């Protein structure tokens, strides 16, 4: 009987734990690319939310 009561709690804990771990792993992969101009900037602009092209080397 106690096993039946704890099973949903254990399943919920396992699901929450997996979601937290997935968020942590995703946060570890986040990178920022900052392109500094030669002259003083006049404002800010968002080029893209995909930064992979800026991370390529040797192209």
PDB file of C-alpha atoms in Angstrom:
ATOM      1  CA  UNK A   1       0.000   0.000   0.000  1.00  0.00           C
ATOM      2  CA  UNK A   2       2.683   2.637   0.853  1.00  0.00           C
ATOM      3  CA  UNK A   3       4.367   1.841  -2.472  1.00  0.00           C
ATOM      4  CA  UNK A   4       1.164   2.817  -4.338  1.00  0.00           C
ATOM      5  CA  UNK A   5       1.081   6.180  -2.577  1.00  0.00           C
ATOM      6  CA  UNK A   6       4.751   6.975  -3.200  1.00  0.00           C
ATOM      7  CA  UNK A   7       4.812   5.865  -6.834  1.00  0.00           C
ATOM      8  CA  UNK A   8       3.097   9.012  -8.265  1.00  0.00           C
ATOM      9  CA  UNK A   9       5.308  11.200  -6.100  1.00  0.00           C
ATOM     10  CA  UNK A  10       8.428   9.392  -7.321  1.00  0.00           C
ATOM     11  CA  UNK A  11       7.258   9.701 -10.939  1.00  0.00           C
ATOM     12  CA  UNK A  12       6.612  13.416 -10.515  1.00  0.00           C
ATOM     13  CA  UNK A  13       9.987  13.927  -8.882  1.00  0.00           C
ATOM     14  CA  UNK A  14      11.696  12.033 -11.698  1.00  0.00           C
ATOM     15  CA  UNK A  15       9.940  14.123 -14.353  1.00  0.00           C
ATOM     16  CA  UNK A  16      10.780  17.401 -12.620  1.00  0.00           C
ATOM     17  CA  UNK A  17      14.375  16.291 -12.140  1.00  0.00           C
ATOM     18  CA  UNK A  18      14.719  15.466 -15.847  1.00  0.00           C
ATOM     19  CA  UNK A  19      13.251  18.836 -16.849  1.00  0.00           C
ATOM     20  CA  UNK A  20      15.616  20.710 -14.532  1.00  0.00           C
ATOM     21  CA  UNK A  21      18.593  18.767 -15.896  1.00  0.00           C
ATOM     22  CA  UNK A  22      17.516  19.531 -19.473  1.00  0.00           C
ATOM     23  CA  UNK A  23      17.330  23.259 -18.653  1.00  0.00           C
ATOM     24  CA  UNK A  24      20.782  23.172 -17.053  1.00  0.00           C
ATOM     25  CA  UNK A  25      22.239  21.383 -20.078  1.00  0.00           C
ATOM     26  CA  UNK A  26      20.593  23.904 -22.429  1.00  0.00           C
ATOM     27  CA  UNK A  27      21.914  26.851 -20.416  1.00  0.00           C
ATOM     28  CA  UNK A  28      25.442  25.448 -20.673  1.00  0.00           C
ATOM     29  CA  UNK A  29      25.232  25.600 -24.477  1.00  0.00           C
ATOM     30  CA  UNK A  30      24.169  29.254 -24.649  1.00  0.00           C
ATOM     31  CA  UNK A  31      26.729  31.533 -26.227  1.00  0.00           C
ATOM     32  CA  UNK A  32      26.842  35.223 -26.993  1.00  0.00           C
ATOM     33  CA  UNK A  33      28.462  36.839 -29.989  1.00  0.00           C
ATOM     34  CA  UNK A  34      29.278  40.523 -29.718  1.00  0.00           C
ATOM     35  CA  UNK A  35      30.421  42.372 -32.833  1.00  0.00           C
ATOM     36  CA  UNK A  36      32.101  45.636 -31.848  1.00  0.00           C
ATOM     37  CA  UNK A  37      32.137  48.469 -34.422  1.00  0.00           C
ATOM     38  CA  UNK A  38      35.291  50.468 -35.181  1.00  0.00           C
ATOM     39  CA  UNK A  39      33.381  53.724 -34.689  1.00  0.00           C
ATOM     40  CA  UNK A  40      31.075  54.663 -31.802  1.00  0.00           C
ATOM     41  CA  UNK A  41      27.754  52.898 -32.145  1.00  0.00           C
ATOM     42  CA  UNK A  42      24.501  54.794 -32.594  1.00  0.00           C
ATOM     43  CA  UNK A  43      22.299  52.166 -30.985  1.00  0.00           C
ATOM     44  CA  UNK A  44      21.698  48.455 -30.683  1.00  0.00           C
ATOM     45  CA  UNK A  45      20.397  45.957 -33.188  1.00  0.00           C
ATOM     46  CA  UNK A  46      19.516  42.288 -32.985  1.00  0.00           C
ATOM     47  CA  UNK A  47      21.026  40.565 -36.003  1.00  0.00           C
ATOM     48  CA  UNK A  48      19.717  37.103 -35.374  1.00  0.00           C
ATOM     49  CA  UNK A  49      18.816  34.759 -32.608  1.00  0.00           C
ATOM     50  CA  UNK A  50      20.804  32.081 -34.469  1.00  0.00           C
ATOM     51  CA  UNK A  51      24.517  32.692 -33.939  1.00  0.00           C
ATOM     52  CA  UNK A  52      26.001  29.600 -35.596  1.00  0.00           C
ATOM     53  CA  UNK A  53      27.223  31.530 -38.683  1.00  0.00           C
ATOM     54  CA  UNK A  54      29.207  33.866 -36.413  1.00  0.00           C
ATOM     55  CA  UNK A  55      30.876  30.929 -34.683  1.00  0.00           C
ATOM     56  CA  UNK A  56      32.268  29.371 -37.883  1.00  0.00           C
ATOM     57  CA  UNK A  57      36.030  29.545 -38.231  1.00  0.00           C
ATOM     58  CA  UNK A  58      38.186  29.227 -41.329  1.00  0.00           C
ATOM     59  CA  UNK A  59      35.424  30.158 -43.776  1.00  0.00           C
TER      60      UNK A  59
END
